[in-house]
Amino acid sequence: MQAKDWEKLKSGSDVRGTALEGVAGEHVDLTDEAVSGIVKAFLYRLAMQSGKKELTVAVGHDSRLSAGRIADCVLKAIAASGANALFTGLSSTPSMFMLLKEDSLEADASVMITASHLPFNKNGLKFFTKDGGLEGKDISEILSLAAEGKALSAAAPGSVKNINYIDTYAQGLVRFVREKTGKERPLSGKKIIVDAGNGAGGFYVDKVLKPLGADTEGSQFLEPDGRFPNHIPNPENKDAMRSISEQVKKVKADFGIIFDTDVDRAGAVDSKGEEINRNRLIALISAILLAEKPGVIVTDSVTSDGLAEFIKKHGGVHRRFKRGYKNVIDESKRLNAEGVYSPLAIETSGHAALKENYFLDDGAYLVTRILISLATLANEGKDISELIKDLPEPAEAAEVRLSFKEGTDFKTLGSGAIEDIKKRATEQDGLSLAPDNFEGVRIVFGKDDGDGWALVRMSLHEPIMPINFESNKKGGCKQIAKTLLSLLGKYDFLNTENLEKYLAK
């Protein structure tokens, strides 16, 4: 492998690549050689930083079809480096970090084999130390070391031990709910169902909900199946949310839960089948936390003005920051380090990290925290959706993704266009720039010009310019889209076809 081949496997703060053939034009690059070299480089770096001669590393995976092959490569690489492995099998990503907090296991780091909600042919590696998940710069360094062939020399191979940690992790969640509610079975009398999307989240039914007394009849797609035959396991996916919403209504459940493949994200549905995701999910967990102590809620950049109003009304401060779960987490950590209490960092994607839980983005912990409030409200004859009944909802909302003409330097051209639009928007009547924006350009449209806002930004990883917009009146989004087309239509390197299609609807 060439250096550039290693570099291509970086995806933000993870390693990701194609692990299976089967999709035209996508050939396997997360090969045995790549997996082995990356894990050996990770251990080499870990040993250099820690000064430890004998390392113990936990390994887990989600339900992907390539999990067996990659897990075998990871375990062999660990043993070849003279380190010991704790193999947890099917696991959630958050559990692989929480495992490091178990002193009895004496693990120095962990490797989670996952590619979140990506298609069946993808897979990847996520690394944790006791300080948390690795950053993007750490992954770059590991890939550079892998390209150089860096590895620990071992006098003898290390050992591999199978352990069941997901039970211990789930028992911790059950114990947490019982302590908070003061009841052994606080969910008795409630029908709560789970849609795991055939990912790794099926454990939540038998290991968390049932011990707490919930009726889980009607839960669906709990069996791990890396083909994801029913729908993409992704709380942002419309088909996935429609599936859990319809099931809640069909079985007359009090609450529905949906996880992504590796359970670091979640969404929910109330008893009426109404979705609780994106702004509504942020509002719900914010209301719960702010009722306990006022603070700053850090979100990504595409959250609504109504959410900002809601957070303020509930005694909080809304800090709208950059997209990327690491970005919002790091901003919330920074505020706390400066003495400003910030209990929550959360993306509209469903990534939610609570200060009280090591700022770990954990979908299971998020819904567990919500279920505590659900149980408490039930004692008062109230539904969980009561907590967000005063959330101002936009009349319309849309997202349009623009592509770049092939062969263009999309990063430079896209950034330049956004800076140009910032200037042009301020010169146009009825338009102004939002004061609290840290990404792209967020334009405020006056009451006669669409009565809403639009965020034009660059995708974190793709040659795409996503545009999110909302309006407080019917027909307002098309009015906003028309203005956006006039602003963006002058750039010949942008393909505005999707914006034109939206206007033609």
Short mmCIF file of C-alpha atoms in Angstrom, two decimals:
data_model
loop_
_atom_site.label_atom_id
_atom_site.label_comp_id
_atom_site.label_asym_id
_atom_site.label_seq_id
_atom_site.Cartn_x
_atom_site.Cartn_y
_atom_site.Cartn_z
CA MET A 1 0.00 0.00 0.00
CA GLN A 2 1.15 3.51 -0.84
CA ALA A 3 0.97 6.37 1.70
CA LYS A 4 -2.00 7.86 -0.16
CA ASP A 5 -3.87 4.54 0.16
CA TRP A 6 -3.54 4.68 3.93
CA GLU A 7 -4.62 8.34 4.03
CA LYS A 8 -7.83 7.56 2.12
CA LEU A 9 -8.99 5.39 5.01
CA LYS A 10 -9.33 8.37 7.33
CA SER A 11 -12.89 9.57 7.95
CA GLY A 12 -12.97 12.32 10.55
CA SER A 13 -11.87 10.71 13.81
CA ASP A 14 -12.38 7.15 12.53
CA VAL A 15 -10.95 4.72 10.01
CA ARG A 16 -13.49 3.74 7.36
CA GLY A 17 -13.39 1.94 4.05
CA THR A 18 -14.98 -0.60 1.75
CA ALA A 19 -14.87 -4.01 3.39
CA LEU A 20 -16.95 -6.10 0.98
CA GLU A 21 -17.34 -6.38 -2.76
CA GLY A 22 -20.83 -6.12 -4.19
CA VAL A 23 -21.27 -2.46 -5.09
CA ALA A 24 -20.25 -1.39 -8.59
CA GLY A 25 -17.17 0.82 -8.61
CA GLU A 26 -16.37 0.21 -4.92
CA HIS A 27 -13.46 -2.13 -4.40
CA VAL A 28 -12.25 -3.39 -1.04
CA ASP A 29 -9.66 -1.08 0.48
CA LEU A 30 -10.17 -2.04 4.13
CA THR A 31 -8.14 -5.16 3.45
CA ASP A 32 -6.57 -7.61 5.91
CA GLU A 33 -3.26 -5.84 5.31
CA ALA A 34 -4.78 -2.44 6.07
CA VAL A 35 -6.58 -3.55 9.22
CA SER A 36 -3.54 -5.37 10.57
CA GLY A 37 -1.17 -2.48 9.80
CA ILE A 38 -3.45 0.14 11.38
CA VAL A 39 -4.01 -1.85 14.57
CA LYS A 40 -0.29 -2.58 14.93
CA ALA A 41 0.46 1.12 14.45
CA PHE A 42 -2.17 2.03 17.06
CA LEU A 43 -0.55 -0.33 19.57
CA TYR A 44 2.93 0.96 18.72
CA ARG A 45 1.80 4.54 19.36
CA LEU A 46 -0.06 3.55 22.53
CA ALA A 47 3.02 1.82 23.92
CA MET A 48 5.25 4.81 23.11
CA GLN A 49 2.84 7.22 24.81
CA SER A 50 2.05 5.13 27.87
CA GLY A 51 5.45 3.57 28.43
CA LYS A 52 3.72 0.27 29.21
CA LYS A 53 5.42 -2.95 28.17
CA GLU A 54 2.29 -5.09 28.33
CA LEU A 55 -0.95 -3.77 26.88
CA THR A 56 -4.51 -5.04 27.11
CA VAL A 57 -6.95 -3.99 24.38
CA ALA A 58 -10.68 -4.74 24.15
CA VAL A 59 -12.26 -5.49 20.76
CA GLY A 60 -15.93 -5.40 19.80
CA HIS A 61 -18.03 -5.09 16.64
CA ASP A 62 -21.52 -4.25 15.39
CA SER A 63 -23.67 -6.45 13.14
CA ARG A 64 -21.91 -5.85 9.81
CA LEU A 65 -21.29 -8.78 7.48
CA SER A 66 -17.54 -8.10 7.41
CA ALA A 67 -17.25 -7.99 11.22
CA GLY A 68 -15.94 -11.56 11.52
CA ARG A 69 -13.10 -11.09 9.05
CA ILE A 70 -12.03 -7.74 10.45
CA ALA A 71 -12.30 -8.87 14.09
CA ASP A 72 -10.04 -11.83 13.26
CA CYS A 73 -7.48 -9.46 11.71
CA VAL A 74 -7.63 -7.11 14.71
CA LEU A 75 -7.20 -9.91 17.25
CA LYS A 76 -4.27 -11.42 15.32
CA ALA A 77 -2.58 -8.01 15.08
CA ILE A 78 -2.95 -7.48 18.83
CA ALA A 79 -1.53 -10.92 19.62
CA ALA A 80 1.33 -10.45 17.13
CA SER A 81 2.24 -7.23 18.95
CA GLY A 82 2.57 -9.10 22.23
CA ALA A 83 -0.56 -7.47 23.68
CA ASN A 84 -3.56 -9.17 25.26
CA ALA A 85 -7.05 -8.90 23.78
CA LEU A 86 -10.46 -8.93 25.45
CA PHE A 87 -12.97 -9.90 22.76
CA THR A 88 -16.51 -8.70 23.52
CA GLY A 89 -18.18 -9.83 20.27
CA LEU A 90 -21.38 -7.99 19.30
CA SER A 91 -21.21 -4.67 21.14
CA SER A 92 -22.31 -1.06 21.08
CA THR A 93 -19.72 1.61 20.46
CA PRO A 94 -20.39 3.41 23.78
CA SER A 95 -19.96 0.17 25.73
CA MET A 96 -16.44 -0.15 24.35
CA PHE A 97 -15.50 3.10 26.07
CA MET A 98 -17.36 2.33 29.30
CA LEU A 99 -15.45 -0.94 29.48
CA LEU A 100 -12.29 1.09 29.99
CA LYS A 101 -13.80 2.51 33.20
CA GLU A 102 -14.03 -1.00 34.70
CA ASP A 103 -10.89 -1.24 36.83
CA SER A 104 -11.24 -5.00 37.17
CA LEU A 105 -10.73 -5.52 33.42
CA GLU A 106 -7.48 -3.51 33.35
CA ALA A 107 -7.89 -2.60 29.67
CA ASP A 108 -5.69 0.18 28.31
CA ALA A 109 -7.66 0.85 25.14
CA SER A 110 -10.40 -0.52 22.93
CA VAL A 111 -11.16 -0.97 19.25
CA MET A 112 -14.72 -0.90 17.94
CA ILE A 113 -15.34 -2.33 14.48
CA THR A 114 -18.14 -0.24 12.95
CA ALA A 115 -19.07 2.14 10.16
CA SER A 116 -22.19 3.48 11.90
CA HIS A 117 -25.11 3.77 9.44
CA LEU A 118 -23.08 3.44 6.23
CA PRO A 119 -24.10 0.81 3.61
CA PHE A 120 -23.57 -2.92 4.17
CA ASN A 121 -20.27 -3.04 2.25
CA LYS A 122 -18.53 -0.48 4.48
CA ASN A 123 -16.76 -0.98 7.80
CA GLY A 124 -14.22 0.76 9.96
CA LEU A 125 -12.27 1.07 13.18
CA LYS A 126 -12.96 3.39 16.09
CA PHE A 127 -10.34 3.72 18.82
CA PHE A 128 -10.75 4.60 22.50
CA THR A 129 -8.34 5.20 25.34
CA LYS A 130 -9.37 5.94 28.91
CA ASP A 131 -9.44 9.62 27.98
CA GLY A 132 -12.06 9.07 25.29
CA GLY A 133 -12.22 8.60 21.54
CA LEU A 134 -9.25 9.54 19.39
CA GLU A 135 -9.25 12.83 17.47
CA GLY A 136 -8.77 13.26 13.73
CA LYS A 137 -5.13 14.24 14.18
CA ASP A 138 -4.52 11.01 16.11
CA ILE A 139 -5.93 8.95 13.24
CA SER A 140 -3.67 10.80 10.79
CA GLU A 141 -0.64 9.96 12.93
CA ILE A 142 -1.65 6.29 13.21
CA LEU A 143 -2.11 6.01 9.45
CA SER A 144 1.31 7.58 8.89
CA LEU A 145 2.85 5.06 11.27
CA ALA A 146 1.02 2.25 9.48
CA ALA A 147 2.40 3.45 6.15
CA GLU A 148 5.90 3.22 7.68
CA GLY A 149 5.16 -0.31 8.91
CA LYS A 150 5.62 0.59 12.58
CA ALA A 151 4.79 -2.25 14.98
CA LEU A 152 5.83 -3.57 18.36
CA SER A 153 8.32 -6.43 18.38
CA ALA A 154 7.11 -9.23 20.62
CA ALA A 155 9.11 -12.06 22.20
CA ALA A 156 5.89 -14.07 22.47
CA PRO A 157 2.35 -13.59 21.15
CA GLY A 158 -0.31 -12.13 23.42
CA SER A 159 -3.50 -13.86 24.54
CA VAL A 160 -7.13 -13.54 23.47
CA LYS A 161 -9.91 -13.83 26.07
CA ASN A 162 -13.65 -13.78 25.30
CA ILE A 163 -15.75 -11.73 27.71
CA ASN A 164 -19.41 -10.65 27.86
CA TYR A 165 -19.37 -6.97 28.66
CA ILE A 166 -22.68 -5.82 27.13
CA ASP A 167 -24.49 -7.46 30.07
CA THR A 168 -22.42 -5.45 32.54
CA TYR A 169 -23.01 -2.27 30.56
CA ALA A 170 -26.78 -2.86 30.45
CA GLN A 171 -26.90 -3.66 34.16
CA GLY A 172 -25.32 -0.26 34.79
CA LEU A 173 -28.17 1.43 32.90
CA VAL A 174 -30.79 -0.54 34.84
CA ARG A 175 -29.14 0.34 38.13
CA PHE A 176 -29.04 4.02 37.13
CA VAL A 177 -32.80 4.12 36.41
CA ARG A 178 -33.63 2.37 39.67
CA GLU A 179 -31.49 4.79 41.65
CA LYS A 180 -33.05 7.83 39.96
CA THR A 181 -36.66 6.66 40.31
CA GLY A 182 -36.40 4.79 43.61
CA LYS A 183 -38.31 1.87 42.10
CA GLU A 184 -37.30 -1.64 41.09
CA ARG A 185 -39.63 -1.72 38.06
CA PRO A 186 -40.47 1.90 37.27
CA LEU A 187 -41.63 1.14 33.72
CA SER A 188 -44.34 -1.33 34.77
CA GLY A 189 -47.58 -0.67 32.91
CA LYS A 190 -45.77 1.00 30.01
CA LYS A 191 -45.42 -0.47 26.53
CA ILE A 192 -42.05 0.62 25.19
CA ILE A 193 -40.78 -0.78 21.91
CA VAL A 194 -37.40 -0.73 20.19
CA ASP A 195 -36.44 -0.71 16.52
CA ALA A 196 -32.80 -1.80 16.32
CA GLY A 197 -32.72 -1.81 12.51
CA ASN A 198 -30.90 -5.18 12.69
CA GLY A 199 -27.92 -3.40 14.21
CA ALA A 200 -26.36 -3.94 17.65
CA GLY A 201 -29.11 -2.29 19.73
CA GLY A 202 -31.39 -5.28 20.22
CA PHE A 203 -29.87 -5.92 23.66
CA TYR A 204 -31.76 -2.93 25.06
CA VAL A 205 -35.06 -4.84 25.07
CA ASP A 206 -34.14 -7.89 27.16
CA LYS A 207 -31.30 -6.40 29.16
CA VAL A 208 -32.67 -2.94 30.04
CA LEU A 209 -36.39 -2.48 29.36
CA LYS A 210 -37.70 -5.83 30.60
CA PRO A 211 -35.80 -5.76 33.93
CA LEU A 212 -37.36 -2.31 34.49
CA GLY A 213 -40.84 -3.72 33.98
CA ALA A 214 -41.66 -2.48 30.47
CA ASP A 215 -43.92 -4.39 28.08
CA THR A 216 -41.75 -4.62 24.95
CA GLU A 217 -44.12 -6.63 22.76
CA GLY A 218 -44.01 -5.18 19.25
CA SER A 219 -40.31 -4.36 19.20
CA GLN A 220 -38.88 -4.99 15.75
CA PHE A 221 -35.71 -5.81 13.82
CA LEU A 222 -33.79 -6.82 16.93
CA GLU A 223 -31.84 -9.66 15.32
CA PRO A 224 -28.37 -8.61 14.08
CA ASP A 225 -28.25 -8.73 10.29
CA GLY A 226 -25.57 -6.81 8.43
CA ARG A 227 -27.63 -6.76 5.24
CA PHE A 228 -29.99 -4.30 7.00
CA PRO A 229 -32.96 -5.85 5.15
CA ASN A 230 -35.72 -3.73 6.68
CA HIS A 231 -34.37 -0.19 6.67
CA ILE A 232 -31.14 1.70 7.25
CA PRO A 233 -30.47 1.80 11.00
CA ASN A 234 -30.32 5.59 11.18
CA PRO A 235 -32.55 7.98 13.20
CA GLU A 236 -32.06 10.59 10.46
CA ASN A 237 -33.48 8.32 7.76
CA LYS A 238 -37.12 9.06 6.85
CA ASP A 239 -37.97 5.41 6.14
CA ALA A 240 -36.48 4.32 9.46
CA MET A 241 -38.44 6.93 11.43
CA ARG A 242 -41.62 6.14 9.52
CA SER A 243 -41.15 2.45 10.38
CA ILE A 244 -40.92 2.98 14.15
CA SER A 245 -43.71 5.59 14.08
CA GLU A 246 -46.11 3.22 12.32
CA GLN A 247 -45.19 0.41 14.69
CA VAL A 248 -45.86 2.57 17.76
CA LYS A 249 -49.33 3.38 16.43
CA LYS A 250 -49.99 -0.22 15.38
CA VAL A 251 -49.21 -1.78 18.78
CA LYS A 252 -50.42 1.27 20.77
CA ALA A 253 -47.07 1.75 22.48
CA ASP A 254 -46.40 4.51 24.99
CA PHE A 255 -42.95 5.18 23.57
CA GLY A 256 -40.77 4.02 20.70
CA ILE A 257 -36.97 3.96 20.50
CA ILE A 258 -34.78 3.67 17.41
CA PHE A 259 -31.00 3.17 17.40
CA ASP A 260 -28.38 3.46 14.71
CA THR A 261 -26.18 0.45 13.91
CA ASP A 262 -23.68 0.82 16.75
CA VAL A 263 -25.99 2.57 19.25
CA ASP A 264 -24.11 5.82 19.63
CA ARG A 265 -27.19 7.63 18.25
CA ALA A 266 -30.89 7.38 18.95
CA GLY A 267 -34.27 8.81 18.08
CA ALA A 268 -37.71 8.33 19.60
CA VAL A 269 -41.46 8.41 18.96
CA ASP A 270 -44.19 9.47 21.39
CA SER A 271 -47.45 7.65 22.09
CA LYS A 272 -49.18 9.41 19.18
CA GLY A 273 -46.53 8.23 16.72
CA GLU A 274 -44.99 11.71 16.52
CA GLU A 275 -41.26 11.66 15.81
CA ILE A 276 -38.91 12.91 18.51
CA ASN A 277 -35.69 13.48 16.62
CA ARG A 278 -33.59 16.41 15.40
CA ASN A 279 -34.79 19.66 17.07
CA ARG A 280 -37.50 17.86 19.06
CA LEU A 281 -35.01 15.37 20.55
CA ILE A 282 -32.63 18.20 21.46
CA ALA A 283 -35.49 20.12 23.06
CA LEU A 284 -36.60 17.07 25.08
CA ILE A 285 -33.25 16.21 26.63
CA SER A 286 -32.50 19.93 27.11
CA ALA A 287 -35.75 20.41 29.05
CA ILE A 288 -34.86 17.46 31.29
CA LEU A 289 -31.34 18.68 32.04
CA LEU A 290 -32.17 22.39 32.36
CA ALA A 291 -34.90 21.61 34.89
CA GLU A 292 -32.13 20.24 37.12
CA LYS A 293 -29.62 23.06 36.56
CA PRO A 294 -29.46 25.95 34.06
CA GLY A 295 -26.57 25.88 31.61
CA VAL A 296 -25.39 26.14 28.02
CA ILE A 297 -26.70 23.67 25.46
CA VAL A 298 -24.25 23.25 22.57
CA THR A 299 -25.73 22.08 19.27
CA ASP A 300 -24.68 21.83 15.66
CA SER A 301 -25.31 24.63 13.18
CA VAL A 302 -28.56 23.46 11.57
CA THR A 303 -30.82 23.74 14.62
CA SER A 304 -33.92 25.92 14.41
CA ASP A 305 -34.63 29.37 15.79
CA GLY A 306 -37.57 27.82 17.65
CA LEU A 307 -35.17 25.54 19.53
CA ALA A 308 -33.08 28.55 20.60
CA GLU A 309 -36.25 30.22 21.89
CA PHE A 310 -37.26 27.01 23.70
CA ILE A 311 -33.89 26.60 25.42
CA LYS A 312 -33.94 30.22 26.58
CA LYS A 313 -37.48 29.83 27.94
CA HIS A 314 -36.35 26.80 29.94
CA GLY A 315 -33.53 28.71 31.59
CA GLY A 316 -30.69 27.76 29.28
CA VAL A 317 -28.39 29.39 26.77
CA HIS A 318 -28.24 27.98 23.25
CA ARG A 319 -24.82 27.88 21.60
CA ARG A 320 -25.15 26.94 17.96
CA PHE A 321 -21.75 25.58 16.86
CA LYS A 322 -20.16 23.65 13.99
CA ARG A 323 -21.44 20.38 12.52
CA GLY A 324 -19.57 17.24 13.60
CA TYR A 325 -20.19 15.54 16.94
CA LYS A 326 -16.57 16.01 17.96
CA ASN A 327 -16.90 19.75 17.36
CA VAL A 328 -19.93 20.20 19.60
CA ILE A 329 -18.46 17.95 22.29
CA ASP A 330 -15.16 19.82 22.30
CA GLU A 331 -16.99 23.16 22.52
CA SER A 332 -19.04 22.01 25.49
CA LYS A 333 -15.90 20.68 27.18
CA ARG A 334 -14.17 24.01 26.54
CA LEU A 335 -17.01 25.93 28.19
CA ASN A 336 -16.93 23.70 31.26
CA ALA A 337 -13.15 24.07 31.50
CA GLU A 338 -13.68 27.85 31.58
CA GLY A 339 -16.16 27.53 34.44
CA VAL A 340 -19.32 27.79 32.29
CA TYR A 341 -21.69 24.91 33.04
CA SER A 342 -22.66 23.07 29.85
CA PRO A 343 -24.48 19.77 30.49
CA LEU A 344 -25.08 18.74 26.90
CA ALA A 345 -23.44 18.63 23.46
CA ILE A 346 -25.82 17.33 20.80
CA GLU A 347 -26.22 17.14 17.03
CA THR A 348 -29.45 16.99 15.08
CA SER A 349 -28.17 13.60 13.83
CA GLY A 350 -28.90 12.11 17.26
CA HIS A 351 -25.33 12.20 18.60
CA ALA A 352 -25.83 13.32 22.22
CA ALA A 353 -23.07 13.60 24.79
CA LEU A 354 -23.85 14.45 28.43
CA LYS A 355 -21.31 15.93 30.83
CA GLU A 356 -22.50 13.51 33.52
CA ASN A 357 -21.58 10.57 31.25
CA TYR A 358 -17.99 11.45 30.29
CA PHE A 359 -19.24 13.43 27.25
CA LEU A 360 -19.68 10.07 25.53
CA ASP A 361 -22.13 10.11 22.63
CA ASP A 362 -24.28 7.20 23.73
CA GLY A 363 -27.74 6.58 22.26
CA ALA A 364 -28.66 4.04 24.94
CA TYR A 365 -27.72 6.42 27.76
CA LEU A 366 -29.68 9.23 26.09
CA VAL A 367 -32.93 7.25 25.90
CA THR A 368 -32.36 5.85 29.38
CA ARG A 369 -32.17 9.42 30.69
CA ILE A 370 -35.44 10.18 28.89
CA LEU A 371 -37.12 7.04 30.26
CA ILE A 372 -36.40 8.21 33.80
CA SER A 373 -38.47 11.32 33.08
CA LEU A 374 -41.11 9.24 31.31
CA ALA A 375 -41.52 7.10 34.44
CA THR A 376 -41.69 10.17 36.70
CA LEU A 377 -44.25 11.94 34.49
CA ALA A 378 -46.37 8.78 34.28
CA ASN A 379 -46.86 8.97 38.04
CA GLU A 380 -48.44 12.40 37.44
CA GLY A 381 -50.60 11.11 34.58
CA LYS A 382 -48.52 12.97 31.99
CA ASP A 383 -46.91 11.95 28.70
CA ILE A 384 -43.23 12.61 27.91
CA SER A 385 -44.21 14.86 24.98
CA GLU A 386 -45.61 17.34 27.51
CA LEU A 387 -42.02 18.48 28.07
CA ILE A 388 -41.79 19.87 24.52
CA LYS A 389 -45.36 21.08 23.97
CA ASP A 390 -44.10 24.68 23.99
CA LEU A 391 -41.39 24.10 21.35
CA PRO A 392 -42.06 26.52 18.46
CA GLU A 393 -42.17 24.46 15.28
CA PRO A 394 -41.53 25.96 11.82
CA ALA A 395 -44.37 25.90 9.30
CA GLU A 396 -41.97 24.39 6.74
CA ALA A 397 -38.46 22.99 6.64
CA ALA A 398 -36.29 21.61 3.84
CA GLU A 399 -32.79 20.46 2.98
CA VAL A 400 -31.28 20.63 -0.50
CA ARG A 401 -27.82 19.33 -1.33
CA LEU A 402 -25.89 20.91 -4.20
CA SER A 403 -23.05 19.09 -5.95
CA PHE A 404 -19.94 20.51 -7.57
CA LYS A 405 -18.99 20.12 -11.21
CA GLU A 406 -16.61 17.19 -11.60
CA GLY A 407 -12.92 17.99 -11.38
CA THR A 408 -13.28 21.26 -9.49
CA ASP A 409 -11.38 22.20 -6.34
CA PHE A 410 -14.64 22.09 -4.38
CA LYS A 411 -13.15 23.00 -0.99
CA THR A 412 -11.52 26.22 -2.20
CA LEU A 413 -14.37 27.21 -4.53
CA GLY A 414 -17.09 26.36 -1.99
CA SER A 415 -15.42 28.32 0.79
CA GLY A 416 -14.93 31.26 -1.53
CA ALA A 417 -18.59 31.21 -2.59
CA ILE A 418 -19.75 31.21 1.03
CA GLU A 419 -17.57 34.23 1.86
CA ASP A 420 -18.93 36.01 -1.21
CA ILE A 421 -22.53 35.23 -0.21
CA LYS A 422 -21.94 36.68 3.27
CA LYS A 423 -21.18 40.02 1.65
CA ARG A 424 -23.93 39.88 -0.97
CA ALA A 425 -26.63 38.86 1.53
CA THR A 426 -26.02 41.93 3.68
CA GLU A 427 -26.47 44.15 0.61
CA GLN A 428 -29.90 42.73 -0.22
CA ASP A 429 -33.06 44.18 1.34
CA GLY A 430 -34.87 41.83 3.70
CA LEU A 431 -31.79 39.69 4.35
CA SER A 432 -29.29 39.77 7.22
CA LEU A 433 -26.67 37.51 8.76
CA ALA A 434 -27.39 35.59 11.95
CA PRO A 435 -25.12 36.82 14.78
CA ASP A 436 -24.56 33.37 16.31
CA ASN A 437 -23.08 31.37 13.48
CA PHE A 438 -19.84 29.38 13.42
CA GLU A 439 -20.17 27.53 10.14
CA GLY A 440 -20.91 28.50 6.55
CA VAL A 441 -23.34 31.41 6.24
CA ARG A 442 -26.66 31.56 8.10
CA ILE A 443 -28.99 34.07 6.48
CA VAL A 444 -32.06 35.51 8.19
CA PHE A 445 -35.00 36.26 5.87
CA GLY A 446 -37.46 39.00 6.87
CA LYS A 447 -41.22 38.48 7.17
CA ASP A 448 -41.85 39.65 3.60
CA ASP A 449 -38.93 37.65 2.19
CA GLY A 450 -39.67 34.16 3.47
CA ASP A 451 -39.87 34.71 7.24
CA GLY A 452 -37.17 32.23 8.22
CA TRP A 453 -33.54 31.34 7.80
CA ALA A 454 -31.15 29.36 5.61
CA LEU A 455 -27.76 27.83 6.34
CA VAL A 456 -25.39 27.34 3.41
CA ARG A 457 -22.33 25.31 4.35
CA MET A 458 -19.81 22.80 3.08
CA SER A 459 -20.10 19.09 3.88
CA LEU A 460 -17.44 17.84 6.29
CA HIS A 461 -16.25 15.05 4.00
CA GLU A 462 -17.94 15.20 0.58
CA PRO A 463 -17.96 17.55 -2.45
CA ILE A 464 -21.42 18.71 -1.41
CA MET A 465 -22.89 22.06 -0.36
CA PRO A 466 -25.90 21.27 1.88
CA ILE A 467 -28.52 23.99 2.38
CA ASN A 468 -30.98 23.83 5.28
CA PHE A 469 -33.85 26.29 5.43
CA GLU A 470 -36.96 26.87 7.50
CA SER A 471 -39.90 29.25 7.34
CA ASN A 472 -42.55 30.34 9.79
CA LYS A 473 -45.22 30.55 7.08
CA LYS A 474 -46.64 28.28 4.40
CA GLY A 475 -44.94 28.92 1.07
CA GLY A 476 -42.03 30.63 2.80
CA CYS A 477 -39.48 27.92 2.00
CA LYS A 478 -40.03 28.32 -1.74
CA GLN A 479 -39.65 32.05 -1.35
CA ILE A 480 -36.35 31.47 0.46
CA ALA A 481 -35.26 28.88 -2.13
CA LYS A 482 -35.88 31.37 -4.95
CA THR A 483 -33.61 33.92 -3.28
CA LEU A 484 -30.98 31.24 -2.64
CA LEU A 485 -31.03 30.28 -6.30
CA SER A 486 -30.38 33.90 -7.26
CA LEU A 487 -27.44 33.98 -4.82
CA LEU A 488 -25.96 30.63 -5.87
CA GLY A 489 -26.80 30.55 -9.56
CA LYS A 490 -23.86 32.75 -10.52
CA TYR A 491 -21.27 30.10 -9.59
CA ASP A 492 -20.68 27.91 -12.67
CA PHE A 493 -18.85 25.27 -10.62
CA LEU A 494 -22.05 24.54 -8.63
CA ASN A 495 -24.82 22.26 -9.84
CA THR A 496 -28.04 23.96 -8.67
CA GLU A 497 -30.33 21.34 -10.22
CA ASN A 498 -31.66 20.10 -6.85
CA LEU A 499 -32.61 23.62 -5.81
CA GLU A 500 -34.41 24.09 -9.12
CA LYS A 501 -36.23 20.77 -8.63
CA TYR A 502 -37.37 21.89 -5.19
CA LEU A 503 -38.78 25.09 -6.62
CA ALA A 504 -40.56 23.15 -9.38
CA LYS A 505 -42.45 20.89 -6.93
#
